[in-house]
XYZ file of C-alpha atoms in Angstrom:
501
model
C 104.406 74.812 105.028
C 105.797 71.429 104.004
C 106.437 70.584 107.661
C 102.905 71.629 108.622
C 101.353 69.592 105.830
C 103.416 66.534 106.733
C 102.343 66.711 110.376
C 98.702 67.086 109.388
C 98.910 64.081 107.062
C 100.574 62.007 109.797
C 97.886 62.996 112.262
C 95.064 62.127 109.858
C 96.606 58.737 109.084
C 97.040 58.075 112.818
C 93.417 58.934 113.466
C 92.256 56.690 110.630
C 94.270 53.733 111.924
C 93.036 54.322 115.487
C 89.447 54.462 114.327
C 89.812 51.250 112.346
C 91.417 49.389 115.221
C 89.182 50.621 118.061
C 86.684 48.260 119.633
C 83.298 48.043 117.948
C 81.600 48.383 121.339
C 83.022 51.884 121.748
C 79.756 53.351 120.501
C 80.197 56.485 118.438
C 83.921 56.550 119.179
C 83.790 60.012 120.685
C 82.826 61.722 117.446
C 80.025 63.784 119.019
C 80.806 67.520 118.933
C 80.263 67.740 122.679
C 80.142 65.259 125.563
C 77.065 63.745 127.132
C 76.446 64.193 130.840
C 78.619 62.097 133.127
C 77.230 58.882 134.498
C 75.064 57.827 131.536
C 75.583 54.680 129.489
C 78.507 55.820 127.379
C 81.448 54.260 125.518
C 83.769 52.766 128.088
C 80.952 51.320 130.217
C 81.383 47.902 128.606
C 83.479 44.956 129.745
C 86.346 45.976 127.438
C 88.141 49.149 128.561
C 88.707 52.183 126.381
C 92.425 52.924 126.305
C 93.354 56.570 126.689
C 96.946 57.436 125.899
C 98.264 60.319 127.970
C 101.573 62.161 127.795
C 102.319 64.310 130.808
C 105.578 65.833 132.037
C 107.023 63.835 134.964
C 104.092 61.388 134.917
C 105.671 58.433 133.131
C 105.960 54.731 133.838
C 109.213 55.263 135.765
C 107.339 57.255 138.419
C 105.629 54.734 140.754
C 103.400 57.418 142.308
C 102.141 58.394 138.853
C 101.468 54.796 137.919
C 99.503 54.225 141.114
C 97.565 57.481 140.676
C 96.289 56.521 137.244
C 95.502 53.003 138.440
C 93.453 54.468 141.287
C 91.785 56.834 138.828
C 90.786 53.873 136.655
C 89.143 52.200 139.661
C 87.361 55.385 140.706
C 85.988 56.023 137.215
C 84.639 52.466 137.097
C 83.088 52.592 140.575
C 81.699 56.130 140.502
C 80.881 56.715 136.831
C 80.659 53.231 135.312
C 83.456 54.146 132.890
C 85.826 51.339 131.977
C 88.991 53.245 131.104
C 92.609 52.126 130.836
C 95.322 54.784 130.903
C 98.478 54.254 128.897
C 101.291 56.557 130.035
C 103.496 57.658 127.149
C 107.142 58.078 128.138
C 109.390 60.772 126.695
C 113.164 60.909 126.600
C 115.130 62.971 129.124
C 115.666 66.631 128.263
C 113.383 69.405 127.111
C 109.772 68.295 127.516
C 108.446 70.688 124.867
C 111.038 69.596 122.295
C 110.586 65.886 122.971
C 106.802 66.223 122.868
C 107.063 67.926 119.487
C 109.217 65.041 118.220
C 106.624 62.558 119.506
C 103.803 64.337 117.688
C 105.857 64.731 114.514
C 106.549 61.001 114.655
C 102.831 60.295 114.374
C 102.137 59.300 117.991
C 99.326 61.611 119.069
C 97.982 60.676 122.514
C 94.351 61.285 123.442
C 95.310 63.592 126.329
C 98.341 65.856 125.990
C 99.987 68.073 128.572
C 101.683 71.085 127.001
C 104.254 73.363 128.539
C 104.906 75.439 125.443
C 104.815 74.537 121.768
C 101.040 74.003 121.697
C 100.027 76.918 119.484
C 101.603 75.530 116.326
C 99.765 72.256 116.961
C 96.472 74.059 117.577
C 96.945 76.131 114.426
C 96.958 72.882 112.443
C 93.596 71.818 113.856
C 95.081 69.003 115.935
C 93.674 70.133 119.304
C 90.004 69.972 120.277
C 88.021 73.118 121.071
C 86.961 72.448 124.672
C 84.307 75.185 124.845
C 81.242 73.007 124.074
C 82.489 70.313 126.448
C 82.851 72.789 129.300
C 79.394 74.261 128.632
C 77.802 70.799 128.946
C 80.006 69.607 131.793
C 78.633 68.570 135.149
C 81.421 69.891 137.350
C 84.102 71.815 135.421
C 81.809 74.701 134.515
C 81.326 75.349 138.241
C 85.005 75.340 139.272
C 86.624 77.168 136.364
C 88.275 80.387 137.539
C 87.783 83.889 136.071
C 91.233 84.055 134.476
C 90.654 80.579 132.979
C 87.437 81.828 131.362
C 89.201 84.845 129.887
C 91.984 82.704 128.470
C 89.583 80.105 127.086
C 87.641 82.776 125.196
C 90.627 83.511 122.978
C 92.353 80.114 123.092
C 89.961 77.218 123.877
C 92.427 74.328 123.576
C 94.282 74.227 126.902
C 92.614 73.743 130.276
C 94.534 74.496 133.484
C 92.299 75.181 136.460
C 94.821 76.399 138.996
C 95.131 79.518 141.138
C 97.198 82.347 139.711
C 100.682 81.227 140.617
C 103.758 83.107 139.418
C 107.171 81.900 140.447
C 108.189 83.261 143.835
C 111.695 83.389 145.359
C 112.467 81.275 148.413
C 115.357 80.742 150.840
C 116.043 78.587 153.883
C 114.918 80.333 157.087
C 118.142 79.530 158.957
C 120.219 81.157 156.217
C 117.875 84.136 155.992
C 118.305 84.714 159.716
C 122.078 84.285 159.528
C 122.742 87.389 157.422
C 122.376 90.958 158.690
C 121.093 92.342 155.380
C 117.934 90.219 155.498
C 116.144 92.710 157.772
C 116.582 95.560 155.299
C 115.564 93.310 152.418
C 112.306 92.232 154.033
C 111.425 95.763 155.118
C 112.355 97.462 151.827
C 113.204 94.988 149.022
C 114.826 97.449 146.612
C 117.147 96.213 143.897
C 120.094 97.601 145.874
C 118.989 95.763 149.035
C 118.641 92.539 147.034
C 122.184 93.027 145.742
C 123.520 93.600 149.272
C 121.633 90.526 150.486
C 123.041 88.334 147.705
C 126.559 89.632 148.301
C 126.451 88.917 152.031
C 125.097 85.406 151.431
C 128.083 84.559 149.222
C 130.655 86.255 151.442
C 129.324 85.035 154.807
C 128.545 81.484 153.683
C 125.904 80.577 156.299
C 126.113 76.958 155.161
C 129.814 76.641 156.009
C 131.595 76.219 152.696
C 128.265 76.896 151.018
C 126.459 78.519 149.266
C 128.604 78.852 146.212
C 126.080 81.251 144.658
C 123.253 83.417 145.910
C 120.881 82.689 143.032
C 120.335 80.056 140.366
C 117.670 79.287 137.766
C 116.653 76.625 135.259
C 117.900 77.360 131.763
C 117.341 81.077 131.238
C 116.480 84.326 132.999
C 112.692 83.871 132.885
C 112.601 82.669 136.503
C 114.815 85.517 137.714
C 112.582 88.008 135.919
C 109.741 87.174 138.300
C 111.822 88.820 141.045
C 113.197 91.849 139.213
C 111.248 92.741 136.056
C 108.634 94.954 137.678
C 111.244 96.800 139.732
C 112.882 97.874 136.471
C 109.562 99.080 135.070
C 109.072 95.966 132.965
C 105.531 95.476 134.248
C 103.829 94.663 130.917
C 104.917 93.013 127.685
C 104.331 96.246 125.752
C 105.464 99.447 127.445
C 103.672 102.714 126.768
C 106.083 105.477 125.817
C 105.727 109.200 126.469
C 104.324 109.757 122.963
C 101.519 107.255 123.651
C 102.868 104.493 121.407
C 103.929 101.033 122.554
C 107.304 99.352 122.359
C 108.218 95.769 123.144
C 109.599 95.622 126.667
C 112.628 93.526 125.722
C 114.000 96.229 123.399
C 113.465 99.055 125.897
C 116.029 100.960 127.935
C 114.425 99.410 131.017
C 115.504 95.996 129.721
C 119.036 97.263 129.131
C 119.254 98.467 132.748
C 117.981 95.122 134.039
C 120.494 93.168 131.937
C 123.269 95.386 133.290
C 122.187 94.407 136.809
C 122.143 90.700 135.887
C 125.631 91.092 134.397
C 126.762 92.590 137.708
C 125.390 89.587 139.601
C 127.064 87.207 137.155
C 130.464 88.922 137.045
C 130.662 89.122 140.855
C 129.840 85.427 141.306
C 126.414 85.993 142.848
C 124.512 84.365 139.960
C 125.263 80.708 139.231
C 127.269 80.642 135.953
C 125.650 77.284 135.132
C 122.092 78.666 135.225
C 121.964 78.511 131.416
C 122.401 74.730 131.322
C 120.526 73.788 134.475
C 117.220 71.895 134.262
C 114.469 72.167 136.897
C 115.736 69.114 138.781
C 119.395 70.192 138.927
C 118.276 73.684 139.976
C 116.284 72.258 142.869
C 119.112 69.883 143.762
C 121.503 72.844 144.018
C 119.050 74.513 146.403
C 118.661 71.464 148.632
C 122.421 70.852 148.774
C 123.210 74.469 149.602
C 124.989 75.233 146.344
C 122.583 78.128 145.779
C 120.773 80.125 148.445
C 117.754 81.371 146.459
C 115.624 79.819 143.734
C 112.127 80.515 142.454
C 109.265 78.040 142.471
C 105.635 78.109 141.418
C 103.520 79.654 144.162
C 101.366 77.226 146.142
C 101.959 73.520 146.419
C 105.406 73.547 144.788
C 106.679 75.868 147.514
C 105.306 73.439 150.105
C 107.150 70.602 148.369
C 110.371 72.632 148.550
C 109.695 73.216 152.245
C 109.083 69.534 152.964
C 112.120 68.340 151.072
C 114.425 70.983 152.562
C 113.397 70.093 156.133
C 113.735 66.394 155.369
C 117.347 66.905 154.242
C 118.468 69.691 156.562
C 116.218 69.683 159.640
C 113.201 71.664 160.781
C 115.224 74.878 161.076
C 115.695 74.856 157.307
C 112.041 75.581 156.593
C 111.465 77.615 153.440
C 110.606 81.346 153.549
C 109.079 83.262 150.638
C 110.917 86.461 149.693
C 109.182 89.574 148.356
C 109.498 90.772 144.751
C 112.049 93.508 144.185
C 110.834 97.089 144.551
C 111.688 99.926 142.181
C 109.621 101.713 139.545
C 106.913 99.295 140.665
C 106.716 96.053 142.642
C 105.324 92.659 141.748
C 105.977 89.231 140.293
C 105.080 90.420 136.799
C 101.808 90.955 134.970
C 99.617 87.922 134.300
C 99.100 86.902 130.685
C 95.363 86.366 130.137
C 95.519 85.643 126.390
C 95.989 81.878 126.803
C 97.171 79.274 129.256
C 100.957 78.998 129.162
C 100.601 75.322 130.095
C 97.736 72.893 130.403
C 95.929 69.772 129.261
C 94.515 69.319 125.785
C 92.522 66.657 123.994
C 93.644 65.596 120.537
C 91.111 66.389 117.808
C 92.251 63.140 116.186
C 91.326 61.024 119.209
C 88.469 58.550 118.680
C 87.641 58.935 122.395
C 87.319 62.693 122.853
C 84.107 62.483 124.873
C 85.581 59.851 127.206
C 88.728 61.946 127.669
C 86.656 64.935 128.716
C 84.572 62.782 131.066
C 87.867 62.053 132.849
C 88.505 65.803 133.081
C 84.992 66.374 134.427
C 85.180 63.552 136.975
C 88.388 65.033 138.376
C 86.414 68.224 139.070
C 83.805 66.307 141.101
C 84.044 66.004 144.908
C 85.240 62.386 144.691
C 87.637 63.165 141.855
C 89.032 66.102 143.790
C 89.654 63.915 146.834
C 91.888 61.631 144.770
C 93.609 64.378 142.785
C 94.131 66.835 145.622
C 94.675 64.543 148.622
C 96.472 61.466 147.339
C 96.029 57.931 148.684
C 94.167 57.119 151.864
C 96.350 55.736 154.684
C 99.401 56.942 152.756
C 98.888 60.682 152.410
C 95.950 61.075 154.753
C 93.753 59.239 157.209
C 90.090 59.617 158.114
C 89.533 60.108 161.818
C 86.218 60.959 163.452
C 84.699 61.656 160.071
C 87.405 64.142 159.064
C 90.382 63.959 156.680
C 93.731 64.506 158.361
C 96.674 65.109 156.018
C 100.095 63.835 157.060
C 103.728 64.863 156.487
C 104.019 62.688 153.386
C 101.163 64.590 151.789
C 102.872 67.940 152.382
C 106.287 66.722 151.218
C 105.238 64.611 148.227
C 101.720 65.080 146.887
C 100.555 67.522 144.229
C 97.403 67.675 142.131
C 97.887 66.381 138.592
C 94.761 68.122 137.316
C 92.528 70.786 138.867
C 92.983 73.021 141.894
C 90.012 75.378 142.240
C 90.234 77.885 145.063
C 87.538 76.043 147.022
C 87.754 72.274 147.314
C 84.425 70.510 147.757
C 84.981 67.196 149.500
C 82.395 64.661 150.633
C 84.443 64.253 153.813
C 85.449 67.490 155.597
C 89.126 68.419 155.936
C 90.630 68.683 159.395
C 93.971 70.035 158.170
C 94.592 72.697 155.468
C 95.610 71.762 151.930
C 98.615 74.083 151.955
C 101.305 74.638 154.529
C 102.485 78.071 155.642
C 105.004 78.651 152.805
C 102.541 77.598 150.098
C 99.805 79.778 151.566
C 102.198 82.717 151.920
C 103.315 82.440 148.292
C 99.750 82.392 146.941
C 98.828 85.377 149.084
C 101.807 87.282 147.715
C 100.795 86.367 144.161
C 97.281 87.661 144.818
C 98.520 90.851 146.496
C 100.642 91.794 143.485
C 98.273 90.639 140.718
C 98.034 92.760 137.558
C 96.965 91.839 134.018
C 99.345 91.969 131.082
C 98.631 93.631 127.730
C 100.130 90.824 125.659
C 98.221 89.221 122.800
C 98.334 86.011 120.785
C 100.777 86.524 117.929
C 98.916 86.228 114.581
C 99.918 83.276 112.445
C 101.561 85.452 109.777
C 104.058 86.691 112.374
C 104.736 83.438 114.250
C 107.858 82.363 112.334
C 109.403 85.818 112.669
C 108.354 86.015 116.324
C 110.203 82.788 117.099
C 113.306 84.140 115.354
C 113.017 87.436 117.266
C 112.751 85.616 120.603
C 115.756 83.461 119.748
C 117.671 86.624 118.886
C 116.774 88.076 122.279
C 117.855 84.920 124.100
C 121.194 84.908 122.297
C 121.964 88.571 122.939
C 120.634 88.675 126.515
C 122.660 85.623 127.518
C 125.789 87.133 125.985
C 125.163 90.468 127.721
C 124.768 88.762 131.113
C 127.825 86.529 130.738
C 129.979 89.330 129.313
C 130.498 87.762 125.885
C 128.998 90.945 124.460
C 129.305 94.430 125.895
C 126.059 96.209 126.683
C 127.200 98.982 124.351
C 125.913 96.620 121.644
C 122.344 96.773 122.974
C 121.296 99.238 120.271
C 122.646 96.843 117.634
C 120.448 94.121 119.140
C 117.413 96.418 118.992
C 118.077 97.174 115.315
C 118.453 93.453 114.571
C 115.220 92.715 116.448
C 113.216 95.233 114.432
C 114.797 93.997 111.193
C 113.876 90.378 112.057
C 110.169 91.256 112.131
C 109.836 93.572 115.079
C 108.720 96.487 112.940
C 105.625 94.651 111.693
C 104.742 93.171 115.098
C 105.154 96.536 116.803
C 102.878 98.134 114.212
C 100.301 95.389 114.853
C 100.594 95.957 118.637
C 99.970 99.691 118.293
C 96.931 99.060 116.124
C 95.384 96.457 118.443
C 96.307 97.197 122.069
C 93.380 99.041 123.626
């Protein structure tokens, strides 16, 4: 509680200082409960710009594309909406984005616009994030592009906005390596866990890349990415599994989980799973894929898969185009159930910001046809050209560009598109995600259980990592389950059984 109170005091002091130092011509300073319609005479339309601080993973001052994007966005807002806005990109140190963001906020620097990739709920619980519901209701464009799963998530958690297609992580491999191993045919026709194992084993033994790959599979930091391939096959298709007696148990303490961890241990002990997956970050994971140190990785369905495809062909030739692999098949098949309780990542507006209405106007503009052209297509004559009244995307667009903000299923552009937004791998991955879509039965953990829940998850990470690497024998799984229930699992499980419908 002391830590919470300290953060709240810091935030309130920061807001007070910002309010005192903001320009007098900023009108009401964004203190209205909801935004006015875009395009009217609002704060930011004066000669002096309103500065919006934004912290966003990978979008810092060291990234020249990011810098140019926000400069172009400033110009577009001025020309199209009469908003005089200056973006200030807040840089974070290397390492875990969620941890470094938390340190930034604890230090009293609370940007106007914040991208979260975890760690947001504790900030929202302290009243430091703005409820976006009234802004969306009065928006000009966002209310028309928001997707059904976004609406469901916003109803229970209205602080993060992330208008993107449903996009689980999907496994990919180079086409030339896929075609080089005999077991690939069986895998594609019937992707059982056993066929995946045979496929991984042949990749390592046959080495289609010459001396490479060293490993069949790698991941960034933990097994969460690998779970997208295998969880459902082991019957781990929801967070809470319904037992024969009709009650629910947490999936990670189930016998299904034990069987999955035994399979992961088999991959690890036989050298099929990269032993450095625990310490890898997203960039070193991708680097291992491009260099042929690992044959298979997972990436977010859609544009990210296209970026993998473009980069792989750039480094290794057109024959190295990326192919999306199916999820493993067993008790069921899929990339895992979709959590509809809240966005797992997204953009928030600080409740302490003196420019909340201006910040949301930026969000709303990026949902407009002109805003979408900038966000989705990149820079004219660099990522696309206009020929005969149509937009033609080029190779640099497919290999480099991604939307920083919104990606509704249908893009409304003032100029028609001649070429599709996604390449074949990106389209294939989104189709697979849609084909296997199911909803999860998870729920937002009540505040009284949050501290215990964090401890329980840390306990799982410790034990599961040790089981996979062989530091602990799986005969100790029951001891882990007992420790999990003792750490708070009994109360949370009781809550789950009382509230899951």
